[in-house]
XYZ file of C-alpha atoms in Angstrom:
337
model
C 32.516 -3.083 -37.141
C 30.264 -2.533 -39.559
C 32.515 -4.806 -42.196
C 32.021 -7.370 -39.837
C 27.898 -6.514 -39.252
C 27.798 -6.462 -43.072
C 29.247 -10.103 -43.443
C 27.407 -11.747 -40.965
C 24.494 -10.259 -42.301
C 25.128 -11.359 -45.660
C 25.820 -15.177 -44.287
C 22.740 -14.835 -42.150
C 20.028 -14.274 -45.035
C 22.247 -17.649 -47.033
C 21.146 -20.136 -43.768
C 18.225 -18.601 -43.349
C 17.193 -19.275 -46.885
C 18.681 -22.664 -46.668
C 17.014 -23.648 -43.521
C 13.490 -22.371 -44.276
C 13.721 -24.585 -47.210
C 14.731 -27.917 -45.429
C 15.496 -27.186 -41.417
C 13.576 -31.294 -41.992
C 13.284 -32.394 -45.700
C 12.685 -35.789 -44.792
C 8.881 -36.168 -44.664
C 8.774 -39.912 -46.828
C 5.687 -42.021 -47.383
C 4.949 -45.337 -46.083
C 3.937 -48.449 -48.058
C 3.199 -51.160 -45.907
C 2.302 -54.620 -47.656
C 1.062 -57.366 -44.977
C 0.202 -60.687 -47.086
C -2.859 -62.348 -45.277
C -3.578 -65.409 -47.330
C -2.050 -66.883 -50.481
C -3.555 -64.496 -52.276
C -4.630 -61.301 -50.686
C -3.035 -58.639 -49.523
C -3.582 -55.539 -46.476
C -2.002 -52.473 -47.793
C -1.369 -49.412 -45.506
C -0.533 -46.109 -47.338
C 0.949 -43.091 -45.906
C 2.202 -40.402 -47.756
C 3.150 -36.976 -46.815
C 0.644 -33.537 -46.266
C 2.098 -30.713 -48.058
C 0.277 -27.635 -47.028
C -2.635 -29.165 -45.784
C -3.652 -31.456 -48.983
C -1.980 -35.247 -49.781
C 1.137 -35.022 -51.338
C 0.239 -35.455 -55.249
C 2.355 -38.886 -55.361
C -0.005 -42.414 -54.820
C 0.953 -46.323 -54.661
C -0.063 -49.299 -56.925
C 0.221 -52.380 -57.067
C 1.370 -54.839 -59.659
C -1.514 -55.374 -62.515
C -2.461 -58.569 -61.089
C -3.363 -57.165 -57.987
C -7.439 -56.028 -57.291
C -7.413 -53.189 -56.611
C -4.172 -52.240 -57.501
C -4.658 -48.849 -55.965
C -6.883 -47.544 -52.970
C -9.368 -45.141 -52.345
C -9.713 -41.193 -50.895
C -7.368 -40.494 -48.788
C -7.566 -39.706 -45.151
C -5.817 -37.399 -43.040
C -4.610 -38.300 -39.466
C -3.076 -34.918 -38.478
C -0.173 -35.267 -39.348
C -0.178 -37.135 -42.984
C -3.132 -38.752 -45.097
C -3.525 -42.530 -44.861
C -5.322 -45.106 -47.251
C -5.595 -48.935 -45.911
C -7.274 -51.513 -48.821
C -6.875 -55.672 -49.084
C -6.015 -56.265 -52.236
C -6.233 -59.344 -53.784
C -3.170 -60.577 -56.206
C -3.736 -64.847 -56.941
C -1.121 -64.919 -59.157
C 1.112 -63.377 -56.119
C 3.123 -60.443 -56.662
C 6.777 -62.116 -56.626
C 8.290 -60.512 -60.067
C 5.522 -57.642 -60.560
C 6.073 -53.716 -60.137
C 5.149 -51.764 -56.909
C 5.298 -47.840 -58.894
C 4.818 -44.850 -56.628
C 3.557 -42.527 -59.674
C 4.353 -39.153 -59.216
C 7.134 -39.410 -57.138
C 9.775 -38.454 -59.549
C 8.357 -34.817 -59.376
C 8.737 -34.358 -55.490
C 12.054 -34.186 -53.122
C 10.967 -37.347 -51.001
C 11.563 -40.412 -50.440
C 9.080 -43.350 -50.166
C 9.597 -46.293 -47.657
C 8.353 -49.779 -48.861
C 7.806 -52.573 -46.808
C 6.970 -56.401 -47.503
C 5.667 -59.056 -44.888
C 5.206 -62.057 -46.912
C 3.631 -64.841 -45.184
C 5.943 -67.374 -42.948
C 8.848 -65.089 -44.480
C 10.806 -62.871 -43.189
C 9.962 -59.053 -43.698
C 12.046 -56.702 -46.487
C 11.966 -53.643 -47.169
C 12.981 -51.198 -50.208
C 13.717 -47.428 -51.044
C 11.819 -45.795 -53.775
C 13.276 -42.317 -54.518
C 12.362 -39.654 -57.565
C 14.917 -41.079 -59.415
C 13.638 -45.155 -58.653
C 10.405 -44.491 -58.467
C 9.300 -48.616 -59.032
C 10.327 -51.619 -57.114
C 10.217 -54.981 -58.684
C 9.083 -57.513 -55.990
C 11.864 -60.175 -56.166
C 10.410 -63.822 -56.405
C 12.142 -64.521 -53.503
C 11.732 -61.726 -50.937
C 14.367 -61.696 -47.817
C 14.897 -58.518 -45.144
C 18.069 -57.997 -45.667
C 17.367 -54.758 -46.930
C 16.068 -53.257 -44.249
C 19.266 -52.450 -42.432
C 20.061 -50.750 -45.794
C 17.116 -48.325 -46.314
C 17.075 -47.103 -42.863
C 20.878 -46.965 -42.592
C 19.833 -44.488 -45.932
C 16.466 -42.276 -44.215
C 19.392 -41.766 -41.234
C 22.365 -41.099 -43.375
C 19.743 -38.537 -45.424
C 17.925 -37.184 -42.642
C 21.581 -35.612 -40.755
C 22.329 -33.610 -43.904
C 18.970 -32.423 -44.545
C 18.762 -31.168 -40.824
C 20.143 -27.869 -40.842
C 19.381 -27.279 -36.951
C 21.381 -30.254 -36.425
C 24.323 -29.952 -38.673
C 24.669 -25.908 -37.937
C 25.057 -27.530 -34.133
C 27.710 -29.729 -35.006
C 29.484 -26.539 -37.091
C 29.364 -24.706 -34.110
C 30.958 -27.214 -32.018
C 34.045 -27.219 -34.697
C 33.870 -23.540 -34.221
C 34.215 -23.731 -30.467
C 36.412 -25.820 -29.437
C 39.812 -25.635 -30.444
C 41.703 -28.841 -28.970
C 40.964 -31.514 -30.968
C 40.660 -34.423 -27.857
C 38.142 -31.834 -26.924
C 35.937 -31.954 -29.461
C 36.318 -35.524 -29.783
C 34.723 -36.073 -26.611
C 32.105 -33.847 -27.450
C 31.427 -35.252 -30.611
C 31.274 -38.601 -28.591
C 29.105 -37.169 -26.101
C 26.657 -35.336 -28.259
C 26.160 -38.998 -30.271
C 25.418 -41.077 -26.708
C 22.971 -38.236 -25.955
C 21.490 -38.211 -29.038
C 21.607 -42.178 -29.042
C 19.257 -42.293 -25.985
C 15.913 -40.432 -26.227
C 16.201 -41.452 -30.192
C 15.260 -45.309 -28.499
C 13.697 -44.130 -26.109
C 11.199 -42.079 -28.293
C 10.874 -44.174 -30.906
C 10.076 -47.391 -28.761
C 7.415 -45.334 -27.382
C 8.957 -44.724 -23.389
C 9.725 -40.920 -23.986
C 6.785 -38.568 -25.600
C 7.292 -34.975 -26.725
C 5.516 -32.791 -28.508
C 7.528 -31.878 -31.776
C 7.115 -28.102 -31.714
C 9.308 -27.478 -28.291
C 11.923 -30.126 -28.546
C 12.506 -27.873 -32.587
C 12.387 -24.540 -30.530
C 14.802 -25.810 -27.894
C 16.948 -26.749 -30.419
C 17.685 -23.398 -32.011
C 17.788 -22.557 -28.144
C 21.263 -25.044 -28.131
C 22.709 -23.238 -31.389
C 21.558 -19.550 -29.814
C 23.920 -20.734 -26.767
C 26.806 -21.415 -28.691
C 26.994 -18.779 -31.026
C 26.799 -16.836 -28.056
C 30.535 -19.036 -26.452
C 31.659 -18.512 -29.429
C 31.640 -14.638 -29.010
C 32.354 -14.764 -25.663
C 35.080 -16.566 -25.977
C 38.451 -15.071 -24.368
C 42.059 -16.546 -25.834
C 43.525 -17.934 -22.855
C 40.540 -18.110 -20.990
C 38.709 -20.944 -21.750
C 34.853 -20.910 -20.581
C 33.123 -23.983 -18.784
C 31.692 -25.150 -22.826
C 35.284 -24.923 -23.639
C 37.050 -26.837 -20.855
C 34.191 -29.531 -20.439
C 32.510 -29.003 -23.710
C 31.315 -32.916 -23.066
C 28.869 -31.318 -20.874
C 27.093 -29.281 -23.105
C 27.029 -31.519 -25.782
C 25.694 -34.288 -23.573
C 23.339 -32.226 -22.313
C 21.446 -31.054 -25.309
C 22.718 -34.516 -27.374
C 19.311 -35.582 -25.908
C 17.500 -32.907 -27.104
C 18.726 -33.808 -30.111
C 18.003 -37.395 -30.294
C 14.248 -36.658 -29.665
C 14.096 -34.560 -32.822
C 15.833 -37.411 -34.744
C 13.360 -39.647 -33.351
C 10.202 -37.314 -34.697
C 11.731 -37.786 -38.267
C 11.756 -42.098 -37.474
C 7.979 -42.021 -36.047
C 7.005 -40.089 -39.033
C 8.495 -42.791 -41.170
C 7.526 -45.560 -38.554
C 9.055 -48.772 -37.621
C 8.916 -51.680 -39.620
C 7.265 -54.442 -36.636
C 9.090 -57.507 -36.326
C 12.481 -55.658 -37.384
C 12.505 -52.742 -35.153
C 15.408 -53.350 -33.760
C 17.574 -53.533 -37.458
C 15.828 -50.568 -38.196
C 16.861 -48.645 -34.849
C 20.593 -49.573 -35.240
C 20.553 -48.703 -38.901
C 18.452 -45.294 -38.636
C 20.912 -44.218 -35.839
C 24.143 -45.639 -37.728
C 23.060 -43.853 -40.622
C 22.768 -40.336 -38.875
C 26.650 -40.873 -37.196
C 27.864 -41.542 -40.658
C 26.144 -38.888 -42.219
C 27.406 -36.492 -39.371
C 30.646 -37.795 -39.575
C 30.672 -37.004 -43.505
C 29.386 -33.288 -42.531
C 32.438 -33.084 -39.806
C 34.940 -34.570 -42.462
C 33.818 -31.871 -45.718
C 34.160 -29.308 -43.104
C 37.781 -30.397 -42.058
C 38.562 -30.766 -45.359
C 37.176 -27.120 -46.706
C 39.224 -25.647 -44.028
C 42.704 -27.603 -44.595
C 42.174 -26.306 -48.770
C 41.131 -22.722 -47.713
C 44.401 -22.897 -45.302
C 46.326 -24.090 -48.385
C 45.031 -21.160 -51.152
C 44.227 -18.447 -48.671
C 45.705 -18.250 -45.913
C 45.024 -15.280 -45.228
C 41.294 -15.783 -44.490
C 42.346 -18.644 -42.401
C 44.322 -16.403 -40.203
C 40.928 -14.092 -39.843
C 39.768 -16.579 -37.813
C 42.337 -18.125 -34.938
C 42.163 -14.832 -32.593
C 39.094 -14.721 -30.829
C 36.950 -11.512 -31.043
C 38.625 -11.291 -34.638
C 36.608 -10.293 -37.602
C 36.248 -14.490 -39.121
C 34.940 -15.664 -35.425
C 32.643 -12.012 -35.568
C 30.582 -13.231 -38.616
C 30.371 -16.885 -38.128
C 29.090 -16.075 -34.639
C 26.822 -13.640 -35.365
C 25.488 -15.215 -38.581
C 24.628 -19.284 -36.382
C 23.131 -17.039 -33.711
C 20.795 -14.918 -36.340
C 20.060 -18.046 -37.806
C 19.180 -20.062 -34.656
C 16.925 -17.349 -33.321
C 15.251 -16.955 -36.679
C 14.489 -20.973 -35.923
C 13.782 -20.107 -32.868
C 11.125 -16.975 -33.301
C 9.612 -19.157 -36.063
C 9.165 -22.413 -33.946
C 7.688 -20.445 -30.871
C 5.259 -18.690 -33.614
C 3.742 -22.264 -34.721
C 3.314 -23.039 -30.893
């Protein structure tokens, strides 16, 4: 038992350090350019908050625009906002929009362009590509791909959501029940994601984050209480548990999407793309875990056997580690209320 506790403690510390660094790492900036007249653009620039101060990035319009940058940013309680009207007599087609300082950060900036009498277009600027050359002819085809990428990245950077899915994989041994559980989870979080992002449901973020951590604690307890030949309700009908907690996780996804902002006029396609991106990220994670399991079974069969029976060393390590990390997150989030 001492060995089990030592192994669980080591895995707990590793996962907690990762989770503390990035339970929800996605805090992108948002730059909105809306054309008012053939020569003028309304600029809305929102950059993330970092420990009570604006992130060290800025937005710069093409050189033909005056002013090319805004004034001092003001906090809205969540991020730092700047708005101004830029005069661009030569237009912005062919010009470059840059985000100085982005190459030193670990976040993205969503750029939305809304020209007069033309579809809006969206682009995503990253640390590796902090500049965007505005095409001469703008189109709206990039909206779906931009929000798809944001959803995909969000789920892969949301350690709490991934730990919940991982706990489902550990708890549910029957493949069909596992498929049903993941499907129910998907359906539930899609519902609350849409309702919250569209403003029909509003729940404060800290309680939602705490409840998400609590949902992982629940699955950890179920893993540790599992008995061979005596399936618990969470194993016999896992879709009930998955759907219930999926509603909570959807509110967590919506929090990130609200932080990003939904482009006016492109809300349905952006919402769909973000949700599809979340699902693709979730499937990629499940596929990665399954691939690791197959690889371990091929090169280290003895290790895999340690996870087969209830109360085995492997299951105990996983159960205590998952529960320990989730409890750490729960205490941390409750303390932040």
